[in-house]
Coordinates of C-alpha atoms in Angstrom, one line a residue:
X1 CA 43.7 93.5 18.2
X2 CA 45.3 96.8 17.3
X3 CA 42.1 98.6 18.0
X4 CA 42.3 97.5 21.7
X5 CA 45.7 99.1 22.2
X6 CA 45.2 101.9 24.7
X7 CA 46.3 105.4 24.0
X8 CA 47.7 107.5 26.8
X9 CA 48.6 111.2 27.0
X10 CA 51.9 112.8 27.9
X11 CA 50.3 114.2 31.1
X12 CA 49.3 110.7 32.1
X13 CA 52.8 109.3 31.5
X14 CA 54.3 112.1 33.5
X15 CA 51.9 111.5 36.4
X16 CA 52.5 107.7 36.3
X17 CA 56.3 108.1 36.6
X18 CA 56.1 111.0 39.2
X19 CA 53.5 109.2 41.3
X20 CA 55.5 106.0 41.4
X21 CA 58.8 107.7 42.1
X22 CA 57.4 109.8 45.0
X23 CA 56.4 106.7 46.9
X24 CA 60.0 106.2 47.8
X25 CA 60.5 109.6 49.6
X26 CA 57.0 109.3 51.0
X27 CA 57.8 106.0 52.6
X28 CA 61.5 106.6 53.6
X29 CA 64.3 108.9 52.5
X30 CA 67.5 106.9 52.0
X31 CA 69.2 110.0 50.6
X32 CA 69.5 111.2 54.2
X33 CA 71.8 108.3 55.2
X34 CA 73.6 108.0 51.8
X35 CA 77.0 109.8 51.7
X36 CA 77.7 112.4 52.8
X37 CA 74.7 111.9 55.2
X38 CA 74.7 115.5 56.4
X39 CA 73.1 118.9 55.7
X40 CA 74.2 118.8 52.0
X41 CA 71.6 116.1 51.2
X42 CA 69.7 118.6 49.1
X43 CA 72.8 119.3 47.0
X44 CA 73.1 115.5 46.5
X45 CA 69.5 115.5 45.3
X46 CA 70.3 118.2 42.7
X47 CA 73.3 116.2 41.5
X48 CA 71.2 113.0 41.5
X49 CA 69.1 114.2 38.6
X50 CA 72.2 114.6 36.4
X51 CA 73.1 111.0 37.1
X52 CA 69.5 109.9 36.5
X53 CA 69.5 111.5 33.0
X54 CA 72.9 109.9 32.2
X55 CA 71.8 106.4 33.3
X56 CA 68.5 106.8 31.3
X57 CA 70.2 107.9 28.0
X58 CA 70.3 104.4 26.5
X59 CA 66.6 103.9 27.1
X60 CA 65.7 107.3 25.9
X61 CA 67.5 106.6 22.7
X62 CA 65.8 103.3 22.3
X63 CA 62.3 104.8 22.9
X64 CA 62.9 107.5 20.3
X65 CA 64.5 105.2 17.7
X66 CA 61.8 102.5 18.1
X67 CA 58.9 104.7 18.6
X68 CA 55.6 102.8 18.8
X69 CA 57.4 99.4 19.4
X70 CA 57.0 97.6 22.7
X71 CA 59.9 96.4 24.9
X72 CA 59.7 92.8 23.6
X73 CA 59.7 94.0 19.9
X74 CA 62.6 96.3 20.5
X75 CA 64.7 93.6 22.1
X76 CA 63.9 91.0 19.4
X77 CA 64.6 93.4 16.5
X78 CA 68.0 94.2 17.9
X79 CA 69.1 90.7 19.2
X80 CA 66.9 88.3 17.3
X81 CA 64.0 86.3 18.7
X82 CA 65.7 83.9 21.1
X83 CA 68.4 86.2 22.5
X84 CA 65.9 89.1 22.6
X85 CA 63.6 87.0 24.8
X86 CA 66.5 86.0 27.1
X87 CA 67.7 89.6 27.4
X88 CA 64.2 90.8 28.5
X89 CA 63.5 88.1 31.1
X90 CA 65.6 89.9 33.8
X91 CA 63.5 93.1 33.3
X92 CA 60.3 91.1 33.9
X93 CA 61.9 89.5 37.0
X94 CA 62.9 93.0 38.2
X95 CA 59.4 94.3 37.8
X96 CA 58.1 91.3 39.8
X97 CA 60.8 92.0 42.5
X98 CA 59.7 95.6 42.7
X99 CA 56.1 94.5 43.0
X100 CA 56.8 92.2 45.9
X101 CA 59.3 94.5 47.6
X102 CA 56.9 97.5 47.4
X103 CA 54.0 95.4 48.7
X104 CA 56.2 94.3 51.6
X105 CA 57.3 97.8 52.4
X106 CA 53.7 99.2 52.2
X107 CA 52.4 96.4 54.4
X108 CA 55.1 96.8 57.0
X109 CA 54.6 100.6 57.1
X110 CA 50.8 100.2 57.6
X111 CA 51.5 97.6 60.4
X112 CA 54.0 99.9 62.2
X113 CA 52.2 103.2 61.9
X114 CA 48.5 102.9 61.0
X115 CA 46.9 99.5 61.9
X116 CA 49.4 97.7 64.2
X117 CA 46.8 95.1 65.4
X118 CA 45.5 94.1 61.9
X119 CA 46.7 90.7 60.7
X120 CA 49.2 90.7 57.8
X121 CA 47.0 88.6 55.5
X122 CA 44.1 91.1 55.9
X123 CA 46.3 94.1 54.9
X124 CA 47.7 92.2 51.9
X125 CA 44.3 91.2 50.6
X126 CA 43.1 94.8 51.1
X127 CA 46.0 95.9 48.8
X128 CA 46.0 93.0 46.3
X129 CA 42.4 93.2 45.3
X130 CA 42.4 96.8 43.9
X131 CA 45.9 96.4 42.6
X132 CA 45.1 93.2 40.7
X133 CA 41.9 94.7 39.3
X134 CA 43.8 97.8 38.0
X135 CA 46.6 95.8 36.5
X136 CA 44.1 93.4 34.9
X137 CA 42.3 96.3 33.2
X138 CA 45.6 97.5 31.8
X139 CA 47.6 100.6 30.8
X140 CA 44.6 102.8 30.0
X141 CA 42.9 102.3 33.4
X142 CA 46.2 102.7 35.4
X143 CA 47.0 105.9 33.5
X144 CA 43.5 107.3 34.2
X145 CA 44.0 106.4 37.9
X146 CA 47.2 108.5 37.9
X147 CA 45.2 111.5 36.6
X148 CA 43.2 111.6 39.9
X149 CA 45.7 110.3 42.5
X150 CA 49.0 111.9 41.7
X151 CA 48.0 115.6 41.5
X152 CA 46.6 115.3 45.0
X153 CA 49.9 113.7 46.3
X154 CA 51.9 116.5 44.7
X155 CA 49.5 119.1 46.2
X156 CA 50.1 117.7 49.7
X157 CA 53.9 118.1 49.4
X158 CA 53.3 121.8 48.6
X159 CA 50.8 122.1 51.4
X160 CA 53.1 120.6 54.0
X161 CA 56.0 122.7 52.7
X162 CA 54.0 125.9 53.1
X163 CA 52.6 124.9 56.6
X164 CA 56.1 124.1 57.8
X165 CA 57.8 127.4 56.8
X166 CA 57.5 129.0 60.2
X167 CA 59.0 125.8 61.8
X168 CA 62.0 125.5 59.5
X169 CA 65.4 126.2 60.8
X170 CA 67.4 127.0 57.7
X171 CA 70.6 127.3 59.7
X172 CA 70.6 123.5 59.8
X173 CA 71.5 123.5 56.0
X174 CA 74.8 125.3 56.9
X175 CA 77.7 125.1 56.4
X176 CA 77.1 124.4 52.7
X177 CA 79.6 122.0 51.1
X178 CA 82.1 122.5 53.9
X179 CA 81.7 119.1 55.5
X180 CA 81.3 117.1 52.3
X181 CA 83.8 116.1 49.7
X182 CA 83.3 116.1 45.9
X183 CA 83.5 112.4 45.8
X184 CA 81.0 111.9 48.6
X185 CA 78.5 114.2 46.8
X186 CA 79.0 112.2 43.6
X187 CA 78.8 108.8 45.3
X188 CA 75.6 109.8 47.1
X189 CA 74.1 111.2 43.9
X190 CA 75.0 108.0 41.9
X191 CA 73.5 105.7 44.6
X192 CA 70.3 107.7 44.8
X193 CA 70.0 107.8 41.0
X194 CA 70.3 104.1 40.8
X195 CA 67.2 103.8 42.9
X196 CA 65.2 105.5 40.2
X197 CA 63.5 102.7 38.2
X198 CA 60.7 104.7 36.8
X199 CA 62.5 105.0 33.4
X200 CA 61.0 101.4 32.9
X201 CA 57.6 103.0 33.1
X202 CA 58.5 105.2 30.2
X203 CA 60.0 102.3 28.3
X204 CA 56.9 100.1 28.6
X205 CA 54.2 102.7 28.6
X206 CA 55.7 104.9 25.8
X207 CA 54.5 102.5 23.1
X208 CA 50.9 103.6 24.1
X209 CA 51.9 107.3 24.1
X210 CA 50.0 109.5 21.6
X211 CA 52.1 109.9 18.4
X212 CA 52.0 113.7 18.6
X213 CA 53.6 113.7 22.1
X214 CA 57.3 114.1 22.5
X215 CA 59.0 111.4 24.6
X216 CA 61.9 113.7 25.5
X217 CA 59.7 116.6 26.5
X218 CA 57.4 114.2 28.5
X219 CA 60.5 112.7 30.2
X220 CA 62.0 116.2 31.0
X221 CA 58.7 117.4 32.5
X222 CA 58.4 114.3 34.7
X223 CA 62.0 114.8 36.0
X224 CA 61.4 118.5 36.8
X225 CA 58.1 117.8 38.7
X226 CA 59.7 114.9 40.6
X227 CA 62.8 117.1 41.5
X228 CA 60.6 120.0 42.8
X229 CA 58.3 117.7 44.7
X230 CA 61.2 115.7 46.2
X231 CA 62.9 119.0 47.3
X232 CA 59.6 120.2 48.8
X233 CA 59.7 117.0 50.9
X234 CA 63.4 116.8 51.7
X235 CA 64.1 120.4 52.8
X236 CA 61.3 120.8 55.4
X237 CA 62.1 117.2 56.7
X238 CA 65.7 118.2 57.3
X239 CA 65.0 121.7 58.7
X240 CA 62.1 120.8 61.0
X241 CA 63.4 117.5 62.4
X242 CA 67.1 118.1 62.1
X243 CA 69.4 116.1 60.0
X244 CA 70.6 113.6 62.6
X245 CA 67.2 112.8 63.9
X246 CA 65.7 112.6 60.4
X247 CA 68.3 110.1 59.1
X248 CA 67.8 107.7 62.0
X249 CA 64.0 107.7 61.7
X250 CA 62.5 104.8 59.8
X251 CA 60.1 107.2 58.0
X252 CA 61.4 110.8 58.2
X253 CA 58.7 112.5 56.0
X254 CA 55.9 110.8 57.9
X255 CA 57.5 111.8 61.2
X256 CA 57.8 115.4 59.9
X257 CA 54.2 115.6 58.9
X258 CA 53.2 114.7 62.5
X259 CA 54.9 118.0 63.6
X260 CA 52.7 120.2 61.4
X261 CA 49.6 121.9 62.7
X262 CA 47.2 124.3 61.0
X263 CA 45.5 127.1 62.9
X264 CA 44.7 126.3 66.6
X265 CA 41.6 124.3 66.0
X266 CA 42.9 121.8 63.4
X267 CA 46.2 120.4 64.6
X268 CA 46.3 117.0 63.0
X269 CA 46.8 117.5 59.2
X270 CA 49.1 114.4 59.0
X271 CA 46.2 112.2 57.7
X272 CA 46.6 114.1 54.4
X273 CA 50.0 112.5 54.1
X274 CA 48.4 109.0 54.4
X275 CA 45.6 110.0 52.0
X276 CA 48.3 110.9 49.4
X277 CA 50.8 108.1 50.1
X278 CA 48.6 105.0 50.2
X279 CA 46.8 105.5 46.9
X280 CA 50.1 106.3 45.2
X281 CA 51.6 103.1 46.7
X282 CA 48.7 101.1 45.3
X283 CA 49.2 102.9 41.9
X284 CA 52.9 101.9 42.0
X285 CA 52.0 98.3 42.8
X286 CA 49.5 98.2 39.9
X287 CA 52.1 99.6 37.5
X288 CA 54.8 97.0 38.4
X289 CA 52.3 94.1 38.3
X290 CA 51.1 95.2 34.9
X291 CA 54.6 95.7 33.6
X292 CA 55.8 92.3 34.7
X293 CA 52.6 90.7 33.2
X294 CA 52.9 92.7 30.0
X295 CA 56.6 91.6 29.4
X296 CA 55.8 88.0 30.2
X297 CA 52.9 88.0 27.8
X298 CA 55.3 89.2 25.1
X299 CA 58.0 86.6 26.0
X300 CA 55.5 83.7 25.8
X301 CA 53.6 85.2 22.8
X302 CA 50.3 85.3 24.7
X303 CA 47.8 87.9 23.3
X304 CA 46.9 89.4 26.7
X305 CA 48.8 90.2 29.9
X306 CA 45.7 89.4 31.9
X307 CA 46.5 85.7 32.6
X308 CA 49.7 86.7 34.4
X309 CA 48.2 89.3 36.8
X310 CA 46.6 87.0 39.4
X311 CA 49.5 84.5 39.5
X312 CA 51.9 87.3 40.2
X313 CA 49.7 88.7 42.9
X314 CA 49.5 85.3 44.5
X315 CA 53.3 85.0 44.4
X316 CA 53.6 88.4 46.1
X317 CA 51.0 87.5 48.7
X318 CA 52.8 84.2 49.6
X319 CA 56.3 85.8 49.8
X320 CA 55.0 88.7 52.0
X321 CA 53.6 86.1 54.4
X322 CA 56.9 84.4 55.0
X323 CA 57.9 85.3 58.6
X324 CA 61.6 85.8 57.8
X325 CA 60.8 88.2 54.9
X326 CA 58.0 90.1 56.7
X327 CA 60.0 92.1 59.2
X328 CA 61.5 95.6 59.3
X329 CA 65.1 94.2 59.6
X330 CA 64.7 92.5 56.2
X331 CA 63.5 95.7 54.7
X332 CA 66.5 97.6 56.2
X333 CA 68.8 95.3 54.2
X334 CA 66.6 95.4 51.1
X335 CA 66.4 99.2 51.0
X336 CA 70.1 99.7 51.9
X337 CA 72.7 101.3 49.6
X338 CA 74.5 97.9 49.6
X339 CA 71.6 96.1 48.0
X340 CA 68.8 98.0 46.3
X341 CA 70.7 100.2 43.8
X342 CA 72.6 97.1 42.5
X343 CA 69.3 95.3 41.9
X344 CA 67.9 98.3 40.0
X345 CA 71.0 99.1 37.9
X346 CA 71.0 96.0 35.6
X347 CA 67.4 96.6 34.6
X348 CA 67.6 100.4 34.0
X349 CA 71.1 100.7 32.5
X350 CA 73.1 97.5 31.9
X351 CA 70.5 95.7 29.7
X352 CA 69.5 98.9 27.8
X353 CA 73.2 99.6 27.2
X354 CA 73.7 96.1 25.8
X355 CA 70.7 96.7 23.5
X356 CA 72.2 100.0 22.4
X357 CA 75.6 98.3 21.6
X358 CA 73.6 95.6 19.7
X359 CA 71.8 98.3 17.7
X360 CA 75.0 100.1 16.8
X361 CA 76.6 96.9 15.6
X362 CA 73.6 95.9 13.5
X363 CA 72.5 99.5 12.7
X364 CA 72.2 99.1 8.9
X365 CA 70.2 95.9 9.0
X366 CA 67.9 97.1 11.9
X367 CA 67.2 100.3 10.0
X368 CA 66.2 98.3 7.0
X369 CA 63.8 96.2 9.1
X370 CA 62.3 99.4 10.6
X371 CA 61.9 101.0 7.2
X372 CA 60.0 97.9 5.9
X373 CA 57.6 98.0 8.8

């Protein structure tokens, strides 16, 4: 079985996390309505990355200390077999939640902006088939998909930034830090950082990472590319649409790309945004289906994750068809600062922090176990 374990490169891991993370600003930008909800949103974004790194420290330590071990093995080595399984179940459930929520968001977005007359079940099947296939094929296939899909998405953010320069009104970004308090900036940065769940991609996929690759360097590269790409989306959205209009629009970046034209003969370049967003959304869905399936296979000691892929897809399909769930008002609640960050936080920080405490308490014995292996 060891020979079947896929091997991924640091570039692929970077692209997996960046591609997944960019789906959020591509689809909507909650940072615009998060405190202080004004022209200082770009400063909030800079501060956000400090909070992201702080929240990710327990997992970064775990990945480095238990290099080559998967999420289930790490938890069971630290807490024992039974408690280790119990501790990791909420992470699997969180990945399933993300899979369902992201599918719901993608489907509602397509219904609102692209194919308003297409039945919901048709859109869901159109997404579920390629997503399930990629998740079934596993980490290697998903990583290779990222190689092709994510660079194009990053390129479109650069393209739209360049094309929007002449339309930008940089005076909108002023006055800087005059209308925002220190606590508002920090609150906004913390809430935005708690939306970043892609550290789980590192946690689960890092056991497939080539031994010569550095986890810390790979993580730092991913954060830097994500920050630059996010800024390249946020600043033109604010300075072309205006802050007030942007924060009250369901999809600010999509609305911004509609304003951009290139030359006089080719005015509609906004389809490039769809061509970048939709494949990345499918990639994100594949990642979270695979991660939930992979963790569950470890919990139940089943050799392959494959038997969980289709059942999880069916669950997502059924939930997304529920009329009460499948509407924009439900998504407004789900994606709000009052709900979403506090669903993410236990999975990305609380559980990893408990594992870190467990390691420190049993450090000597755990190190002996690792040295034997």
